[in-house]
Amino acid sequence: MKLLFLSGADRAEAWRAQFAKLAPELEFVQWPDVPDPAAIDFALVWKYPPGELARYPNLKLVSSLGAGIDHIVGDPHFPAHVPFVRLVDPSLTDGMVEYAIYGALRHHRQMRQYESFQRAGEWRPLPAPDTKSTRVGVAGVGEIGGAVARALAGLGFAVAGWSRSGDGPEGLEMFAGAAGWKPFLARTDILVCVLPLTDATRGILNAEAFAAMPQGSALINIARGGHVVAADLVAALDSGPVAYALLDVTDPEPLPAIHPFWRHPKIEITPHIASLTNPATAAPQVVENVRAFLNGKPLRNLVDRGQGY
Ligand code: GLV
């Protein structure tokens, strides 16, 4: 049985080592060196050229290397009959939670102001922020967003969530759908975007959304750059109400050197590093799904492509 690794070569060796250990019966094939496409049974994919998967006529199962699946949903040539599973990697979730906590505390504890005071040699205490009355809003409360919301609530923030259906983790105040979007934003001092990127959420962080947010609010985007309308964010930072944006994701990636985000004084950018899939914790579930497929058992984290996440 052959497993195609359809992603950058830089990550291949770590994955190859895991499969050698966990499933030596699977032969690891590193794309693009695929002498016999018909021999490929399984594929592990991340940001591959659209249409590529249609070249493997005997493909049985595709696993995403990450949590997001927009790269696959956006591929019009994805072989429709092939089941597709995504990863739910606990170590990926932990990294996302850590990054969201960092961004929320950085804004909440006014660290950027203190950095500028230090540069000016100023000893200048600001009024202490009150955590219980600082309202965090988590947009998208699935596997990762739910964990982010729980962690920030654990720090004492007033946390609420927003989702299309209004479903969310037990005990979390939720806002639902289009009707709940602006009320949710209006009570959100720190917005953490963890939404999936779908036709319904592309550009959702736009001028109208920013206008609904309170003065001095912050945006932490750990989802996809496509959620943000760049010019609208710059305008909301320049003229209010948004005071700070921490962006781990941009559109496109990498962000071109001339993009206004790079040098905006109220924007901080990291290169999509909030969290990375860890082959050691993620490979076992890929192998489990391959074995489940071969034994006719249900697959874990099967994606409904129609829904888009
Ligand atoms: C990373 O962006 C992922 O979706 O796993």
PDB file of C-alpha atoms in Angstrom, residues 14-130:
ATOM      1  CA  ALA A  14       9.499  13.889  10.140  1.00  0.00           C
ATOM      2  CA  TRP A  15       6.317  12.308   8.740  1.00  0.00           C
ATOM      3  CA  ARG A  16       8.228   9.556   6.962  1.00  0.00           C
ATOM      4  CA  ALA A  17       9.895   8.606  10.255  1.00  0.00           C
ATOM      5  CA  GLN A  18       6.520   8.367  12.027  1.00  0.00           C
ATOM      6  CA  PHE A  19       5.006   6.143   9.348  1.00  0.00           C
ATOM      7  CA  ALA A  20       8.079   3.912   9.277  1.00  0.00           C
ATOM      8  CA  LYS A  21       7.526   3.329  12.978  1.00  0.00           C
ATOM      9  CA  LEU A  22       3.731   3.116  13.112  1.00  0.00           C
ATOM     10  CA  ALA A  23       2.822   1.516   9.797  1.00  0.00           C
ATOM     11  CA  PRO A  24       5.802  -0.034   8.030  1.00  0.00           C
ATOM     12  CA  GLU A  25       3.359  -1.689   5.603  1.00  0.00           C
ATOM     13  CA  LEU A  26       2.666   1.759   4.095  1.00  0.00           C
ATOM     14  CA  GLU A  27       5.215   2.814   1.506  1.00  0.00           C
ATOM     15  CA  PHE A  28       5.861   6.567   1.819  1.00  0.00           C
ATOM     16  CA  VAL A  29       5.982   8.366  -1.544  1.00  0.00           C
ATOM     17  CA  GLN A  30       7.191  11.971  -1.598  1.00  0.00           C
ATOM     18  CA  TRP A  31       5.440  14.132  -4.185  1.00  0.00           C
ATOM     19  CA  PRO A  32       6.256  15.166  -6.910  1.00  0.00           C
ATOM     20  CA  ASP A  33       8.367  12.060  -7.523  1.00  0.00           C
ATOM     21  CA  VAL A  34       5.516   9.629  -8.305  1.00  0.00           C
ATOM     22  CA  PRO A  35       6.530   7.147 -11.004  1.00  0.00           C
ATOM     23  CA  ASP A  36       3.190   5.271 -10.933  1.00  0.00           C
ATOM     24  CA  PRO A  37       0.172   7.428  -9.983  1.00  0.00           C
ATOM     25  CA  ALA A  38      -2.158   4.408 -10.247  1.00  0.00           C
ATOM     26  CA  ALA A  39      -0.304   2.727  -7.368  1.00  0.00           C
ATOM     27  CA  ILE A  40      -1.175   5.451  -4.851  1.00  0.00           C
ATOM     28  CA  ASP A  41      -3.770   4.323  -2.277  1.00  0.00           C
ATOM     29  CA  PHE A  42      -3.745   7.113   0.310  1.00  0.00           C
ATOM     30  CA  ALA A  43      -2.720  10.767   0.330  1.00  0.00           C
ATOM     31  CA  LEU A  44      -1.640  13.139   3.051  1.00  0.00           C
ATOM     32  CA  VAL A  45      -2.054  16.653   1.697  1.00  0.00           C
ATOM     33  CA  TRP A  46      -1.463  20.323   2.463  1.00  0.00           C
ATOM     34  CA  LYS A  47      -1.794  23.248   0.057  1.00  0.00           C
ATOM     35  CA  TYR A  48      -1.203  21.190  -3.054  1.00  0.00           C
ATOM     36  CA  PRO A  49      -1.750  22.424  -6.629  1.00  0.00           C
ATOM     37  CA  PRO A  50      -5.521  22.252  -7.330  1.00  0.00           C
ATOM     38  CA  GLY A  51      -6.378  19.347  -9.604  1.00  0.00           C
ATOM     39  CA  GLU A  52      -3.386  17.273  -8.516  1.00  0.00           C
ATOM     40  CA  LEU A  53      -5.471  14.665  -6.657  1.00  0.00           C
ATOM     41  CA  ALA A  54      -7.446  13.870  -9.814  1.00  0.00           C
ATOM     42  CA  ARG A  55      -4.251  12.247 -11.195  1.00  0.00           C
ATOM     43  CA  TYR A  56      -4.454   9.248  -8.851  1.00  0.00           C
ATOM     44  CA  PRO A  57      -7.187   6.911 -10.126  1.00  0.00           C
ATOM     45  CA  ASN A  58      -6.995   4.452  -7.218  1.00  0.00           C
ATOM     46  CA  LEU A  59      -6.949   6.909  -4.374  1.00  0.00           C
ATOM     47  CA  LYS A  60      -9.008   5.593  -1.437  1.00  0.00           C
ATOM     48  CA  LEU A  61      -8.668   8.178   1.310  1.00  0.00           C
ATOM     49  CA  VAL A  62      -7.253  11.695   1.654  1.00  0.00           C
ATOM     50  CA  SER A  63      -6.066  13.135   4.987  1.00  0.00           C
ATOM     51  CA  SER A  64      -5.422  16.815   5.505  1.00  0.00           C
ATOM     52  CA  LEU A  65      -2.161  17.628   7.254  1.00  0.00           C
ATOM     53  CA  GLY A  66      -3.822  20.456   9.156  1.00  0.00           C
ATOM     54  CA  ALA A  67      -7.028  21.471  10.852  1.00  0.00           C
ATOM     55  CA  GLY A  68      -8.207  23.829   8.094  1.00  0.00           C
ATOM     56  CA  ILE A  69      -9.612  22.259   4.971  1.00  0.00           C
ATOM     57  CA  ASP A  70     -10.193  25.301   2.768  1.00  0.00           C
ATOM     58  CA  HIS A  71      -7.314  24.224   0.492  1.00  0.00           C
ATOM     59  CA  ILE A  72      -9.268  21.074  -0.341  1.00  0.00           C
ATOM     60  CA  VAL A  73     -12.777  22.492  -0.405  1.00  0.00           C
ATOM     61  CA  GLY A  74     -11.427  25.104  -2.827  1.00  0.00           C
ATOM     62  CA  ASP A  75     -10.181  22.439  -5.261  1.00  0.00           C
ATOM     63  CA  PRO A  76     -12.892  21.974  -7.927  1.00  0.00           C
ATOM     64  CA  HIS A  77     -11.178  18.803  -9.172  1.00  0.00           C
ATOM     65  CA  PHE A  78     -11.085  16.982  -5.843  1.00  0.00           C
ATOM     66  CA  PRO A  79     -12.224  13.419  -6.614  1.00  0.00           C
ATOM     67  CA  ALA A  80     -15.730  13.566  -5.167  1.00  0.00           C
ATOM     68  CA  HIS A  81     -15.997   9.837  -4.375  1.00  0.00           C
ATOM     69  CA  VAL A  82     -12.893   9.807  -2.158  1.00  0.00           C
ATOM     70  CA  PRO A  83     -13.480  10.294   1.589  1.00  0.00           C
ATOM     71  CA  PHE A  84     -11.572  13.118   3.147  1.00  0.00           C
ATOM     72  CA  VAL A  85     -10.557  13.419   6.808  1.00  0.00           C
ATOM     73  CA  ARG A  86      -8.958  16.284   8.674  1.00  0.00           C
ATOM     74  CA  LEU A  87      -6.640  16.252  11.649  1.00  0.00           C
ATOM     75  CA  VAL A  88      -7.634  17.019  15.163  1.00  0.00           C
ATOM     76  CA  ASP A  89      -4.210  17.190  16.730  1.00  0.00           C
ATOM     77  CA  PRO A  90      -4.184  17.977  20.457  1.00  0.00           C
ATOM     78  CA  SER A  91      -0.762  19.529  20.199  1.00  0.00           C
ATOM     79  CA  LEU A  92      -1.969  21.793  17.333  1.00  0.00           C
ATOM     80  CA  THR A  93      -4.894  22.913  19.497  1.00  0.00           C
ATOM     81  CA  ASP A  94      -2.556  23.618  22.441  1.00  0.00           C
ATOM     82  CA  GLY A  95      -0.396  25.856  20.254  1.00  0.00           C
ATOM     83  CA  MET A  96      -3.414  27.818  19.027  1.00  0.00           C
ATOM     84  CA  VAL A  97      -4.650  28.311  22.587  1.00  0.00           C
ATOM     85  CA  GLU A  98      -1.225  29.507  23.681  1.00  0.00           C
ATOM     86  CA  TYR A  99      -1.039  32.045  20.859  1.00  0.00           C
ATOM     87  CA  ALA A 100      -4.554  33.386  21.556  1.00  0.00           C
ATOM     88  CA  ILE A 101      -3.709  33.793  25.246  1.00  0.00           C
ATOM     89  CA  TYR A 102      -0.513  35.610  24.297  1.00  0.00           C
ATOM     90  CA  GLY A 103      -2.360  38.041  22.006  1.00  0.00           C
ATOM     91  CA  ALA A 104      -5.191  38.662  24.454  1.00  0.00           C
ATOM     92  CA  LEU A 105      -2.801  39.345  27.339  1.00  0.00           C
ATOM     93  CA  ARG A 106      -0.495  41.465  25.210  1.00  0.00           C
ATOM     94  CA  HIS A 107      -3.395  43.778  24.437  1.00  0.00           C
ATOM     95  CA  HIS A 108      -5.086  43.529  27.822  1.00  0.00           C
ATOM     96  CA  ARG A 109      -1.904  44.224  29.825  1.00  0.00           C
ATOM     97  CA  GLN A 110      -1.011  47.163  27.514  1.00  0.00           C
ATOM     98  CA  MET A 111       2.388  45.672  26.727  1.00  0.00           C
ATOM     99  CA  ARG A 112       2.780  47.612  23.491  1.00  0.00           C
ATOM    100  CA  GLN A 113       2.344  50.874  25.368  1.00  0.00           C
ATOM    101  CA  TYR A 114       4.876  49.794  28.002  1.00  0.00           C
ATOM    102  CA  GLU A 115       7.326  48.868  25.254  1.00  0.00           C
ATOM    103  CA  SER A 116       7.074  52.365  23.840  1.00  0.00           C
ATOM    104  CA  PHE A 117       7.458  53.871  27.324  1.00  0.00           C
ATOM    105  CA  GLN A 118      10.609  51.834  27.831  1.00  0.00           C
ATOM    106  CA  ARG A 119      12.039  53.014  24.518  1.00  0.00           C
ATOM    107  CA  ALA A 120      11.378  56.595  25.669  1.00  0.00           C
ATOM    108  CA  GLY A 121      12.932  55.907  29.090  1.00  0.00           C
ATOM    109  CA  GLU A 122       9.600  56.643  30.766  1.00  0.00           C
ATOM    110  CA  TRP A 123       8.499  55.084  34.079  1.00  0.00           C
ATOM    111  CA  ARG A 124       4.780  55.444  33.554  1.00  0.00           C
ATOM    112  CA  PRO A 125       2.179  53.203  35.175  1.00  0.00           C
ATOM    113  CA  LEU A 126      -1.190  53.086  33.392  1.00  0.00           C
ATOM    114  CA  PRO A 127      -4.489  52.335  35.153  1.00  0.00           C
ATOM    115  CA  ALA A 128      -4.694  48.583  35.799  1.00  0.00           C
ATOM    116  CA  PRO A 129      -7.020  46.754  33.401  1.00  0.00           C
ATOM    117  CA  ASP A 130      -9.894  44.740  34.863  1.00  0.00           C
TER     118      ASP A 130
END
